[in-house]
Short mmCIF file of C-alpha atoms in Angstrom, two decimals:
data_model
loop_
_atom_site.label_atom_id
_atom_site.label_comp_id
_atom_site.label_asym_id
_atom_site.label_seq_id
_atom_site.Cartn_x
_atom_site.Cartn_y
_atom_site.Cartn_z
CA MET Y 1 0.00 0.00 0.00
CA ALA Y 2 1.50 3.33 -1.03
CA ALA Y 3 1.21 5.94 1.68
CA ALA Y 4 2.30 9.54 2.08
CA GLY Y 5 2.61 11.22 5.44
CA THR Y 6 1.35 14.73 6.18
CA GLY Y 7 2.44 15.39 9.69
CA ASN Y 8 0.90 12.56 11.69
CA LEU Y 9 -1.94 12.18 9.16
CA LYS Y 10 -1.65 9.76 6.27
CA LYS Y 11 -2.72 9.60 2.65
CA TRP Y 12 -2.58 6.49 0.45
CA GLU Y 13 -3.82 5.09 -2.85
CA HIS Y 14 -6.24 2.17 -2.61
CA PRO Y 15 -6.43 -0.13 -4.45
CA LYS Y 16 -2.89 0.26 -5.69
CA LYS Y 17 -2.58 2.12 -9.01
CA SER Y 18 -6.35 2.72 -9.06
CA GLY Y 19 -6.20 6.50 -8.82
CA ILE Y 20 -8.45 6.34 -5.76
CA TRP Y 21 -6.97 8.12 -2.73
CA ILE Y 22 -7.83 7.82 0.94
CA ARG Y 23 -6.80 10.64 3.26
CA GLU Y 24 -6.87 10.62 7.03
CA ILE Y 25 -8.47 13.76 8.39
CA LEU Y 26 -9.39 15.20 11.77
CA SER Y 27 -13.03 15.83 12.48
CA THR Y 28 -14.81 17.26 15.51
CA LYS Y 29 -18.29 16.76 16.91
CA PRO Y 30 -20.03 17.89 20.12
CA LEU Y 31 -20.24 15.33 22.92
CA ASP Y 32 -21.61 16.06 26.42
CA GLY Y 33 -21.33 19.77 25.77
CA LYS Y 34 -17.72 19.50 24.66
CA SER Y 35 -16.06 19.19 21.25
CA LYS Y 36 -14.41 15.86 20.60
CA THR Y 37 -11.77 15.41 17.90
CA TYR Y 38 -11.44 12.08 16.14
CA SER Y 39 -9.82 10.60 13.02
CA ALA Y 40 -11.92 10.07 9.85
CA TYR Y 41 -11.09 8.84 6.36
CA LEU Y 42 -12.01 10.72 3.21
CA VAL Y 43 -12.15 8.71 -0.04
CA THR Y 44 -11.80 10.53 -3.35
CA VAL Y 45 -12.69 8.67 -6.58
CA PRO Y 46 -11.57 10.56 -9.72
CA ASN Y 47 -13.61 11.10 -12.87
CA LYS Y 48 -11.42 8.67 -14.85
CA VAL Y 49 -12.81 5.87 -12.66
CA THR Y 50 -16.46 6.96 -12.42
CA ASP Y 51 -16.76 8.56 -15.88
CA SER Y 52 -19.46 10.69 -14.29
CA GLY Y 53 -17.59 13.23 -12.17
CA ARG Y 54 -15.48 13.00 -9.04
CA LYS Y 55 -16.99 11.24 -5.99
CA ARG Y 56 -16.05 11.84 -2.35
CA LYS Y 57 -17.23 10.04 0.78
CA GLN Y 58 -16.15 10.11 4.43
CA PHE Y 59 -15.89 7.11 6.79
CA GLN Y 60 -15.15 6.68 10.49
CA SER Y 61 -12.93 3.61 10.02
CA LYS Y 62 -10.05 2.82 7.72
CA GLY Y 63 -11.51 -0.60 6.82
CA ALA Y 64 -14.84 0.83 5.73
CA ALA Y 65 -13.07 3.43 3.60
CA GLU Y 66 -10.92 0.84 1.84
CA ARG Y 67 -13.86 -1.51 1.20
CA TRP Y 68 -15.85 1.27 -0.44
CA ALA Y 69 -12.87 2.33 -2.55
CA SER Y 70 -12.44 -1.28 -3.75
CA ASP Y 71 -16.15 -1.56 -4.59
CA GLN Y 72 -15.95 1.62 -6.66
CA LEU Y 73 -13.08 0.23 -8.71
CA LYS Y 74 -14.80 -3.15 -9.18
CA GLY Y 75 -17.95 -1.40 -10.35
CA ALA Y 76 -16.05 0.69 -12.86
CA ARG Y 77 -14.22 -2.38 -14.18
CA LYS Y 78 -17.49 -4.32 -14.45
CA GLN Y 79 -19.05 -1.52 -16.51
CA GLY Y 80 -16.00 -1.52 -18.75
CA GLU Y 81 -16.13 -5.28 -19.18
CA ASP Y 82 -19.84 -5.13 -20.01
CA TYR Y 83 -19.17 -2.44 -22.57
CA PHE Y 84 -16.56 -4.55 -24.35
CA LYS Y 85 -18.89 -7.59 -24.23
CA ALA Y 86 -21.48 -5.62 -26.21
CA THR Y 87 -21.62 -6.39 -29.91
CA ASP Y 88 -20.72 -3.80 -32.49
CA ALA Y 89 -24.41 -3.58 -33.46
CA GLU Y 90 -25.43 -2.94 -29.82
CA ARG Y 91 -22.80 -0.21 -29.43
CA ARG Y 92 -23.88 1.43 -32.71
CA GLU Y 93 -27.50 1.34 -31.56
CA PHE Y 94 -26.58 3.00 -28.27
CA VAL Y 95 -24.52 5.69 -30.02
CA SER Y 96 -27.36 6.41 -32.47
CA TRP Y 97 -29.85 6.96 -29.65
CA LEU Y 98 -27.56 8.95 -27.37
CA PRO Y 99 -28.09 12.34 -29.14
CA LYS Y 100 -31.88 11.86 -28.98
CA LEU Y 101 -31.72 11.11 -25.27
CA ARG Y 102 -29.56 14.17 -24.63
CA GLU Y 103 -31.87 16.35 -26.71
CA SER Y 104 -34.95 15.19 -24.79
CA GLY Y 105 -33.25 15.47 -21.42
CA VAL Y 106 -34.00 11.82 -20.64
CA GLY Y 107 -31.27 9.66 -19.16
CA LEU Y 108 -30.58 6.17 -20.46
CA THR Y 109 -31.56 4.55 -17.15
CA GLU Y 110 -34.82 6.49 -17.03
CA ALA Y 111 -35.67 5.53 -20.61
CA LEU Y 112 -34.90 1.85 -20.02
CA GLU Y 113 -36.90 1.63 -16.81
CA PHE Y 114 -39.90 3.20 -18.58
CA ALA Y 115 -39.61 0.90 -21.57
CA LEU Y 116 -38.99 -2.35 -19.70
CA LYS Y 117 -42.14 -1.96 -17.61
CA ARG Y 118 -44.14 -1.84 -20.82
CA LEU Y 119 -42.20 -4.34 -22.89
CA ARG Y 120 -41.86 -6.90 -20.10
CA PRO Y 121 -44.95 -6.54 -17.84
CA GLU Y 122 -44.35 -7.46 -14.22
CA GLY Y 123 -47.41 -9.71 -14.17
CA GLY Y 124 -46.33 -11.61 -17.28
CA GLU Y 125 -47.27 -11.62 -20.94
CA ARG Y 126 -50.98 -11.87 -21.83
CA THR Y 127 -52.95 -11.42 -25.04
CA VAL Y 128 -56.21 -9.46 -25.00
CA ASP Y 129 -58.27 -12.64 -25.30
CA GLN Y 130 -56.31 -14.34 -22.50
CA MET Y 131 -56.86 -11.55 -19.99
CA ALA Y 132 -60.53 -11.33 -21.03
CA SER Y 133 -60.95 -15.08 -20.50
CA GLU Y 134 -59.49 -14.81 -17.00
CA LEU Y 135 -62.07 -12.22 -15.96
CA ILE Y 136 -64.93 -14.15 -17.59
CA GLU Y 137 -63.89 -17.21 -15.59
CA SER Y 138 -63.80 -15.13 -12.41
CA LYS Y 139 -67.32 -13.85 -13.14
CA LYS Y 140 -68.47 -17.43 -13.79
CA LEU Y 141 -67.26 -18.52 -10.36
CA ARG Y 142 -69.15 -15.64 -8.76
CA SER Y 143 -72.27 -16.51 -10.72
CA ASP Y 144 -72.06 -20.17 -9.67
CA ARG Y 145 -71.60 -19.07 -6.07
CA GLY Y 146 -74.72 -16.91 -6.26
CA ASP Y 147 -73.26 -13.45 -5.65
CA LEU Y 148 -73.62 -12.41 -9.31
CA ARG Y 149 -76.88 -12.67 -11.22
CA GLU Y 150 -76.87 -15.19 -14.06
CA ARG Y 151 -78.24 -12.63 -16.48
CA SER Y 152 -75.54 -10.10 -15.50
CA TYR Y 153 -72.88 -12.76 -16.07
CA ARG Y 154 -74.28 -13.67 -19.51
CA ASP Y 155 -74.46 -10.02 -20.57
CA PHE Y 156 -70.88 -9.40 -19.42
CA LYS Y 157 -69.60 -12.55 -21.15
CA ASN Y 158 -71.36 -11.67 -24.40
CA ARG Y 159 -69.91 -8.16 -24.63
CA VAL Y 160 -66.41 -9.10 -23.46
CA SER Y 161 -66.29 -12.08 -25.83
CA LYS Y 162 -66.96 -9.81 -28.81
CA PHE Y 163 -64.21 -7.45 -27.65
CA SER Y 164 -61.89 -10.42 -27.11
CA GLU Y 165 -62.55 -11.85 -30.58
CA ALA Y 166 -61.88 -8.47 -32.21
CA PHE Y 167 -58.39 -8.29 -30.67
CA GLU Y 168 -57.59 -12.00 -30.45
CA GLY Y 169 -53.87 -12.71 -30.30
CA LEU Y 170 -52.87 -9.08 -29.75
CA PRO Y 171 -50.50 -8.68 -26.78
CA ALA Y 172 -52.36 -6.77 -24.06
CA LYS Y 173 -49.42 -4.37 -23.71
CA GLU Y 174 -49.90 -3.31 -27.36
CA LEU Y 175 -53.61 -2.49 -27.10
CA GLU Y 176 -54.09 1.21 -27.86
CA LEU Y 177 -56.93 3.63 -27.19
CA SER Y 178 -57.29 4.52 -30.86
CA SER Y 179 -57.88 0.86 -31.76
CA ILE Y 180 -60.63 0.50 -29.14
CA VAL Y 181 -62.35 3.71 -30.27
CA GLU Y 182 -62.25 2.70 -33.95
CA TRP Y 183 -63.65 -0.75 -33.15
CA LEU Y 184 -66.56 0.74 -31.20
CA LYS Y 185 -67.35 3.12 -34.05
CA GLU Y 186 -67.34 0.30 -36.58
CA LEU Y 187 -70.00 -1.57 -34.57
CA GLU Y 188 -72.50 1.23 -35.36
CA LEU Y 189 -74.40 0.71 -32.12
CA LYS Y 190 -76.74 2.97 -30.22
CA PRO Y 191 -74.97 5.36 -27.79
CA ARG Y 192 -76.38 3.55 -24.75
CA THR Y 193 -75.05 0.21 -26.03
CA VAL Y 194 -71.63 1.74 -26.72
CA LYS Y 195 -71.59 3.05 -23.16
CA ASN Y 196 -72.26 -0.48 -21.89
CA TYR Y 197 -69.37 -1.80 -23.98
CA LEU Y 198 -67.07 0.90 -22.61
CA ALA Y 199 -68.01 -0.13 -19.07
CA VAL Y 200 -67.16 -3.82 -19.51
CA ILE Y 201 -63.99 -3.13 -21.53
CA SER Y 202 -62.80 -0.75 -18.83
CA GLU Y 203 -63.47 -3.43 -16.20
CA VAL Y 204 -61.32 -5.91 -18.14
CA LEU Y 205 -58.50 -3.40 -18.54
CA ASN Y 206 -58.62 -2.29 -14.91
CA GLU Y 207 -58.34 -5.92 -13.84
CA ALA Y 208 -55.38 -6.35 -16.20
CA PHE Y 209 -53.74 -3.26 -14.71
CA GLN Y 210 -54.17 -4.57 -11.17
CA ARG Y 211 -52.70 -7.92 -12.21
CA LYS Y 212 -49.78 -5.97 -13.77
CA TYR Y 213 -50.32 -7.27 -17.31
CA ILE Y 214 -50.39 -3.63 -18.48
CA VAL Y 215 -49.00 -0.45 -16.94
CA GLU Y 216 -52.07 1.66 -17.77
CA ASN Y 217 -55.71 1.23 -18.78
CA PRO Y 218 -55.81 2.91 -22.24
CA LEU Y 219 -59.35 4.14 -21.58
CA VAL Y 220 -58.14 6.54 -18.89
CA ARG Y 221 -56.88 8.68 -21.78
CA LEU Y 222 -60.31 8.82 -23.47
CA THR Y 223 -61.03 12.54 -23.75
CA ALA Y 224 -64.40 14.16 -23.06
CA ASN Y 225 -64.79 14.91 -26.77
CA GLN Y 226 -64.01 11.32 -27.76
CA ARG Y 227 -66.57 10.04 -25.26
CA LYS Y 228 -69.20 12.41 -26.63
CA GLU Y 229 -68.47 11.16 -30.15
CA LEU Y 230 -69.22 7.64 -28.94
CA VAL Y 231 -72.06 8.06 -26.45
CA GLY Y 232 -73.28 11.65 -26.82
CA ASN Y 233 -73.46 14.33 -24.15
CA GLU Y 234 -73.93 12.41 -20.91
CA SER Y 235 -74.67 15.62 -19.00
CA GLU Y 236 -77.97 15.86 -20.86
CA VAL Y 237 -81.01 13.82 -19.84
CA MET Y 238 -81.29 10.75 -22.05
CA ASN Y 239 -84.34 10.47 -24.28
CA VAL Y 240 -85.84 7.66 -22.24
CA SER Y 241 -88.64 5.67 -23.87
CA ILE Y 242 -91.80 5.42 -21.78
CA LEU Y 243 -95.40 4.36 -22.40
CA ASN Y 244 -98.15 6.93 -22.46
CA PRO Y 245 -101.23 6.10 -20.33
CA SER Y 246 -103.09 4.78 -23.37
CA GLN Y 247 -100.26 2.39 -24.29
CA ALA Y 248 -99.93 1.25 -20.67
CA ARG Y 249 -103.65 0.43 -20.56
CA ARG Y 250 -103.38 -1.47 -23.84
CA LEU Y 251 -100.55 -3.62 -22.44
CA LEU Y 252 -102.40 -4.30 -19.18
CA GLU Y 253 -105.65 -5.20 -20.89
CA GLY Y 254 -103.78 -7.46 -23.27
CA ALA Y 255 -102.30 -9.34 -20.32
CA LEU Y 256 -105.73 -9.46 -18.67
CA LYS Y 257 -107.42 -10.87 -21.80
CA HIS Y 258 -104.73 -13.53 -22.27
CA PRO Y 259 -104.31 -15.21 -18.86
CA GLU Y 260 -102.67 -18.21 -20.58
CA LEU Y 261 -99.54 -16.03 -20.84
CA GLY Y 262 -99.48 -15.51 -17.06
CA LEU Y 263 -98.03 -12.00 -17.35
CA LEU Y 264 -100.57 -9.69 -15.73
CA GLY Y 265 -98.77 -9.72 -12.37
CA ALA Y 266 -95.40 -8.96 -13.98
CA VAL Y 267 -96.82 -6.17 -16.16
CA THR Y 268 -98.64 -4.61 -13.19
CA LEU Y 269 -95.61 -4.60 -10.90
CA GLY Y 270 -93.32 -3.55 -13.74
CA LEU Y 271 -95.47 -0.55 -14.68
CA PHE Y 272 -96.68 0.65 -11.30
CA CYS Y 273 -93.82 -0.45 -9.00
CA GLY Y 274 -90.83 -0.32 -11.34
CA ILE Y 275 -89.66 -3.86 -10.51
CA ARG Y 276 -86.87 -5.06 -12.80
CA VAL Y 277 -87.61 -7.93 -15.19
CA GLY Y 278 -84.85 -10.06 -13.65
CA GLU Y 279 -86.41 -9.54 -10.23
CA LEU Y 280 -89.93 -10.28 -11.49
CA LEU Y 281 -88.78 -13.65 -12.84
CA SER Y 282 -87.53 -14.73 -9.40
CA LEU Y 283 -90.28 -13.15 -7.27
CA ASP Y 284 -92.87 -15.26 -5.41
CA TRP Y 285 -96.42 -14.10 -4.77
CA GLU Y 286 -95.79 -14.39 -1.03
CA PHE Y 287 -93.77 -11.17 -1.26
CA VAL Y 288 -96.70 -9.24 -2.77
CA ASP Y 289 -98.83 -7.87 0.07
CA ILE Y 290 -102.09 -6.20 -0.97
CA GLU Y 291 -103.98 -6.91 2.27
CA SER Y 292 -102.25 -4.48 4.64
CA ASN Y 293 -103.07 -0.80 5.11
CA ARG Y 294 -100.04 0.05 3.02
CA PRO Y 295 -99.76 -2.52 0.20
CA GLU Y 296 -96.21 -3.23 -0.84
CA VAL Y 297 -94.01 -5.69 -2.68
CA THR Y 298 -90.83 -6.87 -0.98
CA VAL Y 299 -87.84 -7.57 -3.18
CA PRO Y 300 -85.56 -9.77 -1.04
CA PHE Y 301 -81.80 -9.34 -1.30
CA GLU Y 302 -81.36 -12.82 -2.82
CA ILE Y 303 -83.01 -11.68 -6.06
CA ALA Y 304 -82.48 -7.90 -5.93
CA LYS Y 305 -79.96 -6.66 -8.49
CA LYS Y 306 -78.10 -4.63 -5.87
CA ARG Y 307 -78.30 -7.44 -3.30
CA ARG Y 308 -80.27 -5.28 -0.85
CA ASN Y 309 -83.79 -5.79 0.51
CA ARG Y 310 -86.24 -3.15 -0.61
CA HIS Y 311 -89.93 -2.46 -0.09
CA VAL Y 312 -91.88 -0.86 -2.91
CA ASP Y 313 -95.31 0.71 -2.48
CA ILE Y 314 -98.15 -0.76 -4.53
CA PRO Y 315 -100.51 2.04 -5.66
CA ARG Y 316 -104.27 1.57 -5.32
CA ASN Y 317 -104.91 1.08 -9.01
CA ALA Y 318 -102.25 -1.67 -9.13
CA VAL Y 319 -103.99 -3.45 -6.23
CA LYS Y 320 -107.13 -3.68 -8.36
CA TRP Y 321 -105.22 -5.23 -11.26
CA ILE Y 322 -103.59 -7.75 -8.92
CA THR Y 323 -106.94 -8.59 -7.33
CA SER Y 324 -108.20 -9.65 -10.74
CA ILE Y 325 -105.62 -12.47 -10.80
CA PRO Y 326 -107.24 -15.49 -9.08
CA ASP Y 327 -104.14 -17.69 -8.87
CA ARG Y 328 -101.56 -15.88 -6.76
CA LYS Y 329 -99.41 -18.72 -5.48
CA GLY Y 330 -95.84 -19.74 -6.24
CA ARG Y 331 -93.79 -17.81 -8.76
CA LEU Y 332 -95.15 -14.52 -10.06
CA VAL Y 333 -94.05 -15.49 -13.60
CA LYS Y 334 -94.21 -19.19 -14.33
CA ALA Y 335 -91.32 -19.22 -16.80
CA ASN Y 336 -88.22 -21.38 -16.39
CA ASN Y 337 -85.78 -18.77 -17.64
CA HIS Y 338 -85.45 -15.35 -19.19
CA GLU Y 339 -85.70 -16.67 -22.74
CA ALA Y 340 -89.03 -18.37 -22.01
CA TYR Y 341 -90.29 -15.12 -20.51
CA ARG Y 342 -89.08 -13.14 -23.55
CA ILE Y 343 -90.96 -15.40 -25.96
CA ARG Y 344 -94.12 -15.09 -23.91
CA PHE Y 345 -93.76 -11.32 -23.51
CA ASN Y 346 -93.21 -10.86 -27.27
CA ARG Y 347 -96.44 -12.77 -27.81
CA LEU Y 348 -98.20 -10.30 -25.50
CA LEU Y 349 -96.71 -7.36 -27.37
CA LYS Y 350 -97.99 -8.70 -30.68
CA LEU Y 351 -101.47 -9.36 -29.27
CA SER Y 352 -101.51 -5.85 -27.74
CA GLY Y 353 -100.49 -4.08 -30.93
CA PHE Y 354 -96.92 -3.10 -30.07
CA GLY Y 355 -95.27 -3.45 -33.45
CA LYS Y 356 -96.01 -3.81 -37.14
CA LYS Y 357 -95.23 -5.96 -40.13
CA ASP Y 358 -92.06 -5.34 -42.10
CA LYS Y 359 -91.70 -5.51 -45.89
CA SER Y 360 -91.49 -9.31 -45.80
CA GLY Y 361 -94.74 -9.54 -43.85
CA SER Y 362 -93.08 -10.55 -40.56
CA TRP Y 363 -94.16 -8.88 -37.34
CA VAL Y 364 -91.53 -6.59 -35.80
CA SER Y 365 -91.87 -5.24 -32.27
CA ASP Y 366 -91.42 -1.54 -31.57
CA TRP Y 367 -90.98 -2.17 -27.83
CA GLU Y 368 -88.13 -0.31 -26.14
CA THR Y 369 -86.09 -2.14 -23.50
CA ASN Y 370 -87.06 -1.29 -19.89
CA ALA Y 371 -90.08 0.75 -21.05
CA MET Y 372 -92.14 -0.35 -18.02
CA ARG Y 373 -89.48 0.55 -15.46
CA HIS Y 374 -88.69 3.83 -17.22
CA SER Y 375 -92.41 4.66 -17.27
CA PHE Y 376 -92.68 4.09 -13.54
CA GLY Y 377 -89.65 6.26 -12.76
CA SER Y 378 -90.87 9.15 -14.94
CA TYR Y 379 -94.50 9.14 -13.79
CA HIS Y 380 -93.71 8.53 -10.11
CA TYR Y 381 -91.37 11.54 -10.02
CA ALA Y 382 -93.87 13.73 -11.89
CA LEU Y 383 -96.62 12.75 -9.44
CA HIS Y 384 -94.69 13.12 -6.18
CA ASN Y 385 -91.93 15.60 -7.16
CA ASN Y 386 -89.53 13.77 -4.83
CA SER Y 387 -86.53 12.44 -6.74
CA PHE Y 388 -84.98 10.69 -3.73
CA GLU Y 389 -88.21 8.82 -2.95
CA THR Y 390 -88.52 7.75 -6.59
CA ALA Y 391 -84.88 6.59 -6.58
CA LYS Y 392 -85.55 4.66 -3.36
CA GLN Y 393 -88.57 2.91 -4.89
CA LEU Y 394 -86.43 2.00 -7.92
CA GLY Y 395 -83.80 0.46 -5.66
CA HIS Y 396 -81.02 2.93 -6.36
CA LYS Y 397 -78.49 4.04 -3.77
CA ALA Y 398 -78.99 7.25 -1.79
CA SER Y 399 -78.75 9.43 -4.88
CA ASP Y 400 -81.05 10.61 -7.65
CA GLN Y 401 -78.26 10.76 -10.27
CA VAL Y 402 -79.13 7.41 -11.89
CA LEU Y 403 -82.80 8.39 -11.97
CA PHE Y 404 -82.14 11.55 -13.96
CA ASP Y 405 -79.46 9.95 -16.15
CA HIS Y 406 -81.30 6.82 -17.22
CA TYR Y 407 -84.87 6.48 -15.89
CA HIS Y 408 -86.51 9.84 -16.05
CA ARG Y 409 -88.33 11.55 -18.89
CA LEU Y 410 -90.06 14.87 -18.38
CA VAL Y 411 -93.84 14.39 -18.21
CA LYS Y 412 -96.66 16.53 -16.84
CA LYS Y 413 -98.32 15.83 -13.52
CA GLU Y 414 -101.67 15.39 -15.26
CA ALA Y 415 -100.21 12.53 -17.32
CA ALA Y 416 -98.79 10.95 -14.15
CA GLN Y 417 -102.20 11.17 -12.47
CA ALA Y 418 -103.77 9.50 -15.50
CA PHE Y 419 -101.10 6.78 -15.48
CA PHE Y 420 -101.65 5.86 -11.82
CA SER Y 421 -105.42 5.94 -12.36
CA ILE Y 422 -105.45 3.15 -14.94
CA GLU Y 423 -107.80 0.47 -13.58
CA PRO Y 424 -109.21 -2.78 -14.95
CA PRO Y 425 -112.31 -2.50 -17.19
CA ILE Y 426 -115.63 -2.69 -15.38
CA THR Y 427 -118.92 -4.15 -16.59
CA GLY Y 428 -121.80 -2.57 -14.70
CA SER Y 429 -120.55 -2.23 -11.15
CA LYS Y 430 -118.55 -5.42 -11.10
CA LEU Y 431 -114.87 -5.89 -11.98
CA VAL Y 432 -114.37 -8.12 -14.99
CA GLU Y 433 -112.40 -11.20 -13.84
CA PHE Y 434 -110.51 -13.56 -16.10
CA GLY Y 435 -109.51 -17.00 -14.97
CA GLY Y 436 -106.05 -18.54 -15.22
#
């Protein structure tokens, strides 16, 4: 070890011929109100070793100083060895990019860390269809367990499967916002349907982000203008389709005249209580109470969409329609599944005049989805002028936002009064009753 004395203090090069010098110095610090002087060791590493400017560091022991000096030299040598192990092509590539990095003010380490997270996702490589399949399987398990409605699972699977097929084989990390937007535009769907697709796609991508398959959900960069192009101005009240009182009466009387369809109870509770179709299909008559002072239908949490019990008032005119149904035992709608109900309900629509024949002579329905529930929400609010009460009856959370966004259409109070005054036809002074 080469050493040079400076008085009683020493200075030496370590490791030998490295250019790294260690110098013994005197340092003071306060201790018990007094200044104490002790020896310290200052290591100086020159620029020729670091290639990034001189480095200096102080240590309390000679051994610690020498170990750090050795580590600095080993690190510099390792970088040099790695450089010479690089191929000519790799060195040329680095040199070609260096001016661009300097111009942008981005360091090589920063650029590589950014790129590697995207090129080699921490959660592993997945294609769009693979990550979609994983979430579909997760939803299936929830559906089988009973904490996700079967219909909700089928709807989710249907939409996500179409998205998955459109981008099959594409690495998830390469999925771009522009591609998603263009695909949605090409579908030429109604704004509401596009909004539903955006919701399920975002759920898939958020799940992928949390599993670290991607570093960002591309949809977070969807601008307000792009969203409006796809789904319109969401701040405006949607043009919700509802039935006028005459159409509502026509539907009710159709169900009354055709008891073989077994739909009068469902139509009554759908129109005048706003019960969802999925809930109607699982509801038993035992939950429909028309005998108490305040008639109400109870939607138990097991079948409620939001998995919360709710009690919905049954208006007086609805009680009269329900009273005209002689068989009120078991299931409200005696249909095995949603498809069976749909076929039966379409038959009712045709018999009640909701639709027309197309050019080929086939009957085509003009029924709008959720027209009964939307009618209830619009007329109930117009009659009572209490948005929170209407939202409560619909089963929404403690907010009227969903009501105004999706269930409400502006109607006059007189129309609401007429709607909730629709009663079964009467012959003489006696209510007409139909069996079945």
